[in-house]
JSON list of C-alpha atoms in Angstrom, two decimals:
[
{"chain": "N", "resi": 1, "resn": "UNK", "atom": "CA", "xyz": [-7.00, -15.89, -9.42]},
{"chain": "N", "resi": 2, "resn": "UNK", "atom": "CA", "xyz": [-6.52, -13.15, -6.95]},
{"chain": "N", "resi": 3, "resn": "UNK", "atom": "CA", "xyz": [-6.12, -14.01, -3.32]},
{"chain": "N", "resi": 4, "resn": "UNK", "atom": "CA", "xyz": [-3.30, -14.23, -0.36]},
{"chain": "N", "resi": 5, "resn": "UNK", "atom": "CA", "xyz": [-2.16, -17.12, 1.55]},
{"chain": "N", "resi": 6, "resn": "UNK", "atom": "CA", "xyz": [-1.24, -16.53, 4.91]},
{"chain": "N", "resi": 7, "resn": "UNK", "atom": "CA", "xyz": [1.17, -18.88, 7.61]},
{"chain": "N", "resi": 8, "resn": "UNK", "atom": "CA", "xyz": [1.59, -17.52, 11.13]},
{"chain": "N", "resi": 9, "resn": "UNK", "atom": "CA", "xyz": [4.26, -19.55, 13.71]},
{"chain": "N", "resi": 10, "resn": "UNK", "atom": "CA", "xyz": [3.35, -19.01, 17.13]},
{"chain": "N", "resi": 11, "resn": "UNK", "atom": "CA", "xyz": [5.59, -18.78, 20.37]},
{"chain": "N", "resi": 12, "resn": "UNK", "atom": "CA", "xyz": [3.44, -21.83, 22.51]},
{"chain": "N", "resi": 13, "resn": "UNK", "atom": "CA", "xyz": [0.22, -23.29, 21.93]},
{"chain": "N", "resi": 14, "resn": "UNK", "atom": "CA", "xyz": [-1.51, -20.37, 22.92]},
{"chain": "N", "resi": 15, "resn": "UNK", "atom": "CA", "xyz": [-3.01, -19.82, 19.81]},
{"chain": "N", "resi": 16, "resn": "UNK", "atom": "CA", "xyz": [-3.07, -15.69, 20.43]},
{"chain": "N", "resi": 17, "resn": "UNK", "atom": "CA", "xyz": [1.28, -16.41, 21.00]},
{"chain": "N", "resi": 18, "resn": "UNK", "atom": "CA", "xyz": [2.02, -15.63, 17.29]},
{"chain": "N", "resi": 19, "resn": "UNK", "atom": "CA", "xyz": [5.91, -14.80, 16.76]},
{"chain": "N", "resi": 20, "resn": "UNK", "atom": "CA", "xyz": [5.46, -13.80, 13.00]},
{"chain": "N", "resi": 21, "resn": "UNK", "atom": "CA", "xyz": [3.50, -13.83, 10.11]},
{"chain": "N", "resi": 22, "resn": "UNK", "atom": "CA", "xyz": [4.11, -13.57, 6.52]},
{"chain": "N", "resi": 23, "resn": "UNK", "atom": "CA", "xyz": [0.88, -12.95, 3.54]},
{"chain": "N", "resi": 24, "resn": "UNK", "atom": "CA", "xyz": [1.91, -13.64, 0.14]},
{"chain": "N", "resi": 25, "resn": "UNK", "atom": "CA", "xyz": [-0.45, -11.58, -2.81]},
{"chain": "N", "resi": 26, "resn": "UNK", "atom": "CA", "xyz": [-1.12, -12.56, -5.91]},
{"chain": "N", "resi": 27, "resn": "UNK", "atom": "CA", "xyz": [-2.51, -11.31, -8.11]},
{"chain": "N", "resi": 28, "resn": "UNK", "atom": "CA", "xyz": [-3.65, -12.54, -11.95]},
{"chain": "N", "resi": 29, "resn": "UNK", "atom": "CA", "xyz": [-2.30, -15.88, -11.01]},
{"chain": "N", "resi": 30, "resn": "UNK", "atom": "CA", "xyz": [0.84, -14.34, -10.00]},
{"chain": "N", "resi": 31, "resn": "UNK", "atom": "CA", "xyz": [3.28, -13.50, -6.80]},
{"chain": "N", "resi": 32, "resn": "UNK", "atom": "CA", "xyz": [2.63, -10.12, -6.82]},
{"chain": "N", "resi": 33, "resn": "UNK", "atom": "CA", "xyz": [4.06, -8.93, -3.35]},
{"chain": "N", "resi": 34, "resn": "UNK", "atom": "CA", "xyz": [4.80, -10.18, 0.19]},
{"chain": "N", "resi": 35, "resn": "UNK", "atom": "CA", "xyz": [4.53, -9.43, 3.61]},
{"chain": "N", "resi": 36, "resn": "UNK", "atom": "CA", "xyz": [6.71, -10.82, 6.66]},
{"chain": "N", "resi": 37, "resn": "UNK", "atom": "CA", "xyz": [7.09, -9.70, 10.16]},
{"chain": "N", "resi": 38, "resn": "UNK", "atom": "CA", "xyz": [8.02, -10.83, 13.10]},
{"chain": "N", "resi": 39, "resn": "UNK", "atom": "CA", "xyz": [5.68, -10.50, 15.77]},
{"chain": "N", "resi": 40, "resn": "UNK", "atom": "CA", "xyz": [6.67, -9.88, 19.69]},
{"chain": "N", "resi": 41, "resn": "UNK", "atom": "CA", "xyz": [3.51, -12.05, 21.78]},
{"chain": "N", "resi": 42, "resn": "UNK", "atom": "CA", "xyz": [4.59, -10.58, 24.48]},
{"chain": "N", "resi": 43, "resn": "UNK", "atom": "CA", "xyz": [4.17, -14.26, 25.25]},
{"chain": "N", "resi": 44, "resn": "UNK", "atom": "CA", "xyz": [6.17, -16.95, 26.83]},
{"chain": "N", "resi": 45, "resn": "UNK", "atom": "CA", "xyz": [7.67, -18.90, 24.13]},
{"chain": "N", "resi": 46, "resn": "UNK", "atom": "CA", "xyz": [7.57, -22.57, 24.56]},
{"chain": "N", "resi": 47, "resn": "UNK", "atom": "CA", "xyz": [10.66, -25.03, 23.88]},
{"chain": "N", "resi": 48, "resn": "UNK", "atom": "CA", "xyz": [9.12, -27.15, 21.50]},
{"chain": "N", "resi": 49, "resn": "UNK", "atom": "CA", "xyz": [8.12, -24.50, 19.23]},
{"chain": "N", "resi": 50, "resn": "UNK", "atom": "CA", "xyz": [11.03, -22.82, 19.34]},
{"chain": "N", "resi": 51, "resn": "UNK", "atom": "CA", "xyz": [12.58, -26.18, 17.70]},
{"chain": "N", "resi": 52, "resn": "UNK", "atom": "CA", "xyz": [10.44, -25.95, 15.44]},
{"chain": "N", "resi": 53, "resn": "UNK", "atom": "CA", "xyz": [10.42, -22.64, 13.65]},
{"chain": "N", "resi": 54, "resn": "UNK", "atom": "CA", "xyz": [13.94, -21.23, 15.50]},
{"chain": "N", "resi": 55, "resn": "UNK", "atom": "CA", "xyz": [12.22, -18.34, 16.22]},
{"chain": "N", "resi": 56, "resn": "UNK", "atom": "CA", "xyz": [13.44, -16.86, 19.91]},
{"chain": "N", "resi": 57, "resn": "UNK", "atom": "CA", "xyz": [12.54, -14.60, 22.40]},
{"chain": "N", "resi": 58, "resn": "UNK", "atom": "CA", "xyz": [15.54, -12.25, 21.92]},
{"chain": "N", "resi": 59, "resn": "UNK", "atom": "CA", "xyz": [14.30, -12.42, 18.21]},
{"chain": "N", "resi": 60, "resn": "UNK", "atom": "CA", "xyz": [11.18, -10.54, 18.84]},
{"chain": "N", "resi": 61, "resn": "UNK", "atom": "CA", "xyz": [12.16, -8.68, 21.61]},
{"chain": "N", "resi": 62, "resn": "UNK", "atom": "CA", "xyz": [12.46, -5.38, 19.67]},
{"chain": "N", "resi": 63, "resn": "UNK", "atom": "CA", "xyz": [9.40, -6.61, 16.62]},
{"chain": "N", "resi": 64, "resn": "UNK", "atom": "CA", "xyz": [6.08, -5.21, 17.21]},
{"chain": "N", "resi": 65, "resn": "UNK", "atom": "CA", "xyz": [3.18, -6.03, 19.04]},
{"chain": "N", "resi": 66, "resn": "UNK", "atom": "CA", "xyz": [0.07, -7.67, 16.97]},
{"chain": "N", "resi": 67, "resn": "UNK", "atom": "CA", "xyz": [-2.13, -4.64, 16.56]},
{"chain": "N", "resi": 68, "resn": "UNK", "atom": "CA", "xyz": [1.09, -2.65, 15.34]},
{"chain": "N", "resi": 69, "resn": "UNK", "atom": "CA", "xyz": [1.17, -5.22, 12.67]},
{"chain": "N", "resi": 70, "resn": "UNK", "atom": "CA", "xyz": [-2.65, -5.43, 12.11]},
{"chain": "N", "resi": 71, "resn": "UNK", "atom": "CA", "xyz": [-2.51, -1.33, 10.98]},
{"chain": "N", "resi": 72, "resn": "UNK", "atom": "CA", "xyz": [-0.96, -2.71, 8.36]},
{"chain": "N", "resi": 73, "resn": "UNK", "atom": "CA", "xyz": [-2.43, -5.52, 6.96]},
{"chain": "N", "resi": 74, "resn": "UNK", "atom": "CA", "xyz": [-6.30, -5.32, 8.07]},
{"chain": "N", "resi": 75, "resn": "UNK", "atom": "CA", "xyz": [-7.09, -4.12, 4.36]},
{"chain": "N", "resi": 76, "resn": "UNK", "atom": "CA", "xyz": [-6.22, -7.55, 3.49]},
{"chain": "N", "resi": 77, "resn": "UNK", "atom": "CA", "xyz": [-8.99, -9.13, 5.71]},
{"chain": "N", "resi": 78, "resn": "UNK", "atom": "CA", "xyz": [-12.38, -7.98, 4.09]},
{"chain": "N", "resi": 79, "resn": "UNK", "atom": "CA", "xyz": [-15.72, -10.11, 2.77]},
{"chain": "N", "resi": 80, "resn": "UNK", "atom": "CA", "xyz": [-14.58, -9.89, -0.80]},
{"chain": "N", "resi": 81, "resn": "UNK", "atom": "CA", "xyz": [-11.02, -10.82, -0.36]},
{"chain": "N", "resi": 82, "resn": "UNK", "atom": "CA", "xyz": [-10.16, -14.56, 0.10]},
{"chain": "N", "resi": 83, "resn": "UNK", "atom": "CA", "xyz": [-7.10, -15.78, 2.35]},
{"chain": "N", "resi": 84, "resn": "UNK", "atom": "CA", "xyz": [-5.84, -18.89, 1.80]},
{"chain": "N", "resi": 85, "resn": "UNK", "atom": "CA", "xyz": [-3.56, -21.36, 4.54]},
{"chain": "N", "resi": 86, "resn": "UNK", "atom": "CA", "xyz": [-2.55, -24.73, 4.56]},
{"chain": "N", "resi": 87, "resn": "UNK", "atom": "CA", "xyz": [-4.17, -26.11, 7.34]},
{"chain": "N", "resi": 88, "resn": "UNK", "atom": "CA", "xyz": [-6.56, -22.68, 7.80]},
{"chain": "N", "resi": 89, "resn": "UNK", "atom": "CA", "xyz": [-8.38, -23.83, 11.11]},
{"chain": "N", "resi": 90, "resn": "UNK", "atom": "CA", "xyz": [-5.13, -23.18, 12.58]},
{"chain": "N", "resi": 91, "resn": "UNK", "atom": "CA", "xyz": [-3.96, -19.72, 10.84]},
{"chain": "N", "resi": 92, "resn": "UNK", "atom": "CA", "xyz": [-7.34, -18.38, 11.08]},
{"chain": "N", "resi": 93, "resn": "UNK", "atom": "CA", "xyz": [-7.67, -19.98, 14.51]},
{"chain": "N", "resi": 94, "resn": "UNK", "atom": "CA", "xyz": [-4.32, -17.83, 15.38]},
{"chain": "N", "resi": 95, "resn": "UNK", "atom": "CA", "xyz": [-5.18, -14.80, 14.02]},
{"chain": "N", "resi": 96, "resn": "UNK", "atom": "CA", "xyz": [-8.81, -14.66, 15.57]},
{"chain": "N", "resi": 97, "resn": "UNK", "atom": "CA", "xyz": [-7.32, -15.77, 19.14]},
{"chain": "N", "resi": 98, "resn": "UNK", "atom": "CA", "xyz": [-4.79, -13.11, 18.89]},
{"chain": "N", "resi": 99, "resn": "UNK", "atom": "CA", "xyz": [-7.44, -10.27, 17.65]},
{"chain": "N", "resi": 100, "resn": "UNK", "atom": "CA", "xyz": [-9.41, -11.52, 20.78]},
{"chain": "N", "resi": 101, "resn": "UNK", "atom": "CA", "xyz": [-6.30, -11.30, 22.80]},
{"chain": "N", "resi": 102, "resn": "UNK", "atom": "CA", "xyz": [-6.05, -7.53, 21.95]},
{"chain": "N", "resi": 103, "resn": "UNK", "atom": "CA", "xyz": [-9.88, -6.79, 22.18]},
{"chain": "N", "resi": 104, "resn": "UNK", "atom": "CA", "xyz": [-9.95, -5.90, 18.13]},
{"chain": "N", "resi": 105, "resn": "UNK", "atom": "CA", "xyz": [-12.84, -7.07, 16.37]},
{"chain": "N", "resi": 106, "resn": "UNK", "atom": "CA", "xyz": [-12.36, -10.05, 14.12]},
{"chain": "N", "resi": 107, "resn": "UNK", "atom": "CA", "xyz": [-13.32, -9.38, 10.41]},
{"chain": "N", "resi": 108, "resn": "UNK", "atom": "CA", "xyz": [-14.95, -11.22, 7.68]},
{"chain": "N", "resi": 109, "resn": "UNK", "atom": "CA", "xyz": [-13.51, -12.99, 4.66]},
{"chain": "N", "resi": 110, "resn": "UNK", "atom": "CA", "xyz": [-13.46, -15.53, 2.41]},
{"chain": "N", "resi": 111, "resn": "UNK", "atom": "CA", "xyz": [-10.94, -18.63, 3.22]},
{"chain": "N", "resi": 112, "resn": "UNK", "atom": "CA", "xyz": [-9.78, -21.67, 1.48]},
{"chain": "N", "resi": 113, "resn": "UNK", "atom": "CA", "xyz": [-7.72, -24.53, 3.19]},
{"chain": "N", "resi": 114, "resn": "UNK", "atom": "CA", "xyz": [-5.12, -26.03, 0.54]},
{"chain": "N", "resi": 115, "resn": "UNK", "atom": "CA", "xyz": [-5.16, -29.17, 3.22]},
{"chain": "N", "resi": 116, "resn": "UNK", "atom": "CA", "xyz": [-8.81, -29.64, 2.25]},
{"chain": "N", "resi": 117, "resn": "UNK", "atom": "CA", "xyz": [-8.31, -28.85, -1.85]},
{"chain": "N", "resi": 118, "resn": "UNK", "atom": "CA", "xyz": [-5.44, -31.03, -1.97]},
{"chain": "N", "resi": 119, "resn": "UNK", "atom": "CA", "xyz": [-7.60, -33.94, -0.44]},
{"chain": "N", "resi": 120, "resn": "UNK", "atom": "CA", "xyz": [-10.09, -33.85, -2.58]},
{"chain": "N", "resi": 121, "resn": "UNK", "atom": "CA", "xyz": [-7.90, -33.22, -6.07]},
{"chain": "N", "resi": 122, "resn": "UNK", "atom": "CA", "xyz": [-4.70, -34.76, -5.47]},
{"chain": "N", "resi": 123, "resn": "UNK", "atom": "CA", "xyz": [-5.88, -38.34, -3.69]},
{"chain": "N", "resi": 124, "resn": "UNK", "atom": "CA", "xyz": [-3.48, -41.00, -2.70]},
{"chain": "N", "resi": 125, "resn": "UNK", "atom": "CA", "xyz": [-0.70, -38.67, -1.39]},
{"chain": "N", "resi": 126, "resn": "UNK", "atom": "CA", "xyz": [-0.73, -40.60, 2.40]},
{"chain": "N", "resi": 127, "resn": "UNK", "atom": "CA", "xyz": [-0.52, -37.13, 4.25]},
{"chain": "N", "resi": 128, "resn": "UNK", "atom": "CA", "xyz": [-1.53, -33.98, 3.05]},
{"chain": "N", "resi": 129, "resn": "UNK", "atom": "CA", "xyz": [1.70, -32.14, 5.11]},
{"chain": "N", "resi": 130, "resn": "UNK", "atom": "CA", "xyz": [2.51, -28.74, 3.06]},
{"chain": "N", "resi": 131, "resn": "UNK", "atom": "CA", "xyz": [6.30, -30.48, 2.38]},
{"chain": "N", "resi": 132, "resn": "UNK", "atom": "CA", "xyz": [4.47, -34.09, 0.93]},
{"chain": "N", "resi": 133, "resn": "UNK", "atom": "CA", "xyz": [1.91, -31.70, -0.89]},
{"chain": "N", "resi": 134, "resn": "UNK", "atom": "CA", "xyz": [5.11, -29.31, -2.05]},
{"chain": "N", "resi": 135, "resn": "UNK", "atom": "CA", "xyz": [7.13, -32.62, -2.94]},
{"chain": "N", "resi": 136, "resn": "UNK", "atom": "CA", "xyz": [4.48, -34.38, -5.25]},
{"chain": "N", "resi": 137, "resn": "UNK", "atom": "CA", "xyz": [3.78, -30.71, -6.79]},
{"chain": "N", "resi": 138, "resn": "UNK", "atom": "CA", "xyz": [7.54, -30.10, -7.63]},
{"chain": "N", "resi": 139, "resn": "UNK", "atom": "CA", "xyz": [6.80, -26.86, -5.63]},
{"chain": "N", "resi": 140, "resn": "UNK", "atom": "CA", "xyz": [9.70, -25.61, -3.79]},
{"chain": "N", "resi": 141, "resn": "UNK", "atom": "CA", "xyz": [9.60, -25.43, -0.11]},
{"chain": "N", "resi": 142, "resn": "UNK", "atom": "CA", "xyz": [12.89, -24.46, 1.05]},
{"chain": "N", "resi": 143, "resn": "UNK", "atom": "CA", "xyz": [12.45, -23.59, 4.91]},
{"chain": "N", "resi": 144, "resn": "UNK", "atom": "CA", "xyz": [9.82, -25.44, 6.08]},
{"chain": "N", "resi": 145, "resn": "UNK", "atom": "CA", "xyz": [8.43, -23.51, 9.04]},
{"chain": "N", "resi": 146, "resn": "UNK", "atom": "CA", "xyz": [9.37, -20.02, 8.14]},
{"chain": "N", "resi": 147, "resn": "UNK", "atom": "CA", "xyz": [6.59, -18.37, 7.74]},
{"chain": "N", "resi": 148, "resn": "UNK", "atom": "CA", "xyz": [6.99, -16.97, 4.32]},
{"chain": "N", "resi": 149, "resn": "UNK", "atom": "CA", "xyz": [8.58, -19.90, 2.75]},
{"chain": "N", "resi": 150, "resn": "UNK", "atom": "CA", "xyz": [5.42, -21.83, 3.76]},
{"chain": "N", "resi": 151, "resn": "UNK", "atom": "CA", "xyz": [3.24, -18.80, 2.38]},
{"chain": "N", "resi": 152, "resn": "UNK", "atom": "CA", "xyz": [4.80, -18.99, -0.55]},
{"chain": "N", "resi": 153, "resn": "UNK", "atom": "CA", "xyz": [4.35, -22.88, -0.86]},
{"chain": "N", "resi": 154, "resn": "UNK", "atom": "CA", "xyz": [1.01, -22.63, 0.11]},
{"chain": "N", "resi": 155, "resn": "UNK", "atom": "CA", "xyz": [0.24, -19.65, -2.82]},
{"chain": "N", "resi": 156, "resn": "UNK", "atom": "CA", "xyz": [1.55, -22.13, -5.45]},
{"chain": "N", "resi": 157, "resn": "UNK", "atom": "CA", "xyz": [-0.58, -24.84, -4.24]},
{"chain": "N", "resi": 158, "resn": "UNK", "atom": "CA", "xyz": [-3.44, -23.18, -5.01]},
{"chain": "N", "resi": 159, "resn": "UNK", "atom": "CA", "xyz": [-2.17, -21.52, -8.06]},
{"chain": "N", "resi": 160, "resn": "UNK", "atom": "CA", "xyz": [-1.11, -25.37, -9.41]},
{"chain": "N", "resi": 161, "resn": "UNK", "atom": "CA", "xyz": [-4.27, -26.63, -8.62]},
{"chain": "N", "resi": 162, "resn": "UNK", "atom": "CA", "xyz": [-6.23, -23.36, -10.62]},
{"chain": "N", "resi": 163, "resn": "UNK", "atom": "CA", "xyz": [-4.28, -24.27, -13.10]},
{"chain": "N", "resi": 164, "resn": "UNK", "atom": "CA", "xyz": [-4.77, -28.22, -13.54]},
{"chain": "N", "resi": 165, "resn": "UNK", "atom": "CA", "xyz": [-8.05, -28.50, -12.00]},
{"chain": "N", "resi": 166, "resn": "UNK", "atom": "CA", "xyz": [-10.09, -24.85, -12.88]},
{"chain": "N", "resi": 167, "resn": "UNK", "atom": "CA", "xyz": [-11.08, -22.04, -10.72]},
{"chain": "N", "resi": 168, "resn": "UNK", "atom": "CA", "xyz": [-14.82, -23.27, -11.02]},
{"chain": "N", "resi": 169, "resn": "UNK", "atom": "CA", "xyz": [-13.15, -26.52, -9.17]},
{"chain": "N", "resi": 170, "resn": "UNK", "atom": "CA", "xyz": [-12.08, -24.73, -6.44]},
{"chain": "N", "resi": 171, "resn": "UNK", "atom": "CA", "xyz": [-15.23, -22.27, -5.34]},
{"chain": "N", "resi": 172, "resn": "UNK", "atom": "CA", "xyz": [-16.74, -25.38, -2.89]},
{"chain": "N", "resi": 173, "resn": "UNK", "atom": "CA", "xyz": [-13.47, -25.36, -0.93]},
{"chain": "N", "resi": 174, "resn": "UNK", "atom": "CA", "xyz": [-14.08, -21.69, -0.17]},
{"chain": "N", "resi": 175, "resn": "UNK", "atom": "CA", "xyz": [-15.56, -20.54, 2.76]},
{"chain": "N", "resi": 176, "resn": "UNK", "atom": "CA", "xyz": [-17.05, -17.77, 4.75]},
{"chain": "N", "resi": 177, "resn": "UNK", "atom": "CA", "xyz": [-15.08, -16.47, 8.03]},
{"chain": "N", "resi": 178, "resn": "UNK", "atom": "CA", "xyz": [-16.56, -14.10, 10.93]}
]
């Protein structure tokens, strides 16, 4: 399986706030490379998320701006690529909100939530969290919350799953975005 799995924290609810991003590759069923950035949303950032991820304003302060970041990883966003998140409405709901933000045109590709595969092939869990998901996988999630941790957890969902359950398992769960 090629694909990358994406996880962006954002600075409030506003889903065009994100703070950073990380993309995880693989390739041939493997890590291959990552990404991670911090992102400055030139954005208030909200208490509560703050708690959350620990992510500050004085962390970003000097980070780039969104479309300094999107230079660089655009290539990854195209019809025959697929881009994976746990819990994709949101990820793909941040990165569309924030292209809008910016007045960049949001592109086509293929996506896959690992909330929605993980329903349907691992029942009986109770939640379908990425930690409970990581926990009854024996996949290691060490910082919840930061962004590439959670990328990486969310890549080896969907690699464990290729592996138990087929690729030819998994094509439903894919969809079409933009």
């Amino acid at each position: 399986m090629n694909f990358i799995a994406m996880d962006f924290e954002t600075a409030s609810a506003k889903r065009y706030s994100a703070c950073s991003l990380a993309l995880t590759i693989v390739r041939d069923n493997q890590i291959a490379d990552e990404f991670y950035t911090l992102i400055n949303p030139q954005a208030p950032f909200f208490w509560r998320n703050v708690q959350i991820h620990g992510i500050h304003e004085r962390d970003v302060a000097d980070a780039p701006t969104f479309p300094e970041v999107w230079e660089h990883i655009k290539g990854f966003y195209t019809p025959e690529k697929l881009v994976i998140a746990h819990n994709n409405r949101f990820d793909n709901g941040v990165l569309k909100s924030t292209l809008e933000h910016y007045g960049i045109e949001p592109p086509a590709y293929q996506t896959l939530d690992t909330v929605v595969s993980s329903r349907r092939l691992l029942p009986g869990l109770g939640n379908y969290k990425l930690n409970t998901v990581c926990d009854a996988l024996n996949i290691d999630l060490h910082h919840h919350h930061n962004a590439l941790d959670d990328a990486q957890a969310c890549a080896n969902i969907l690699l464990y799953q290729g592996q138990h359950f087929g690729s030819q398992r998994l094509r439903p769960f894919i969809k079409m975005v933009g």
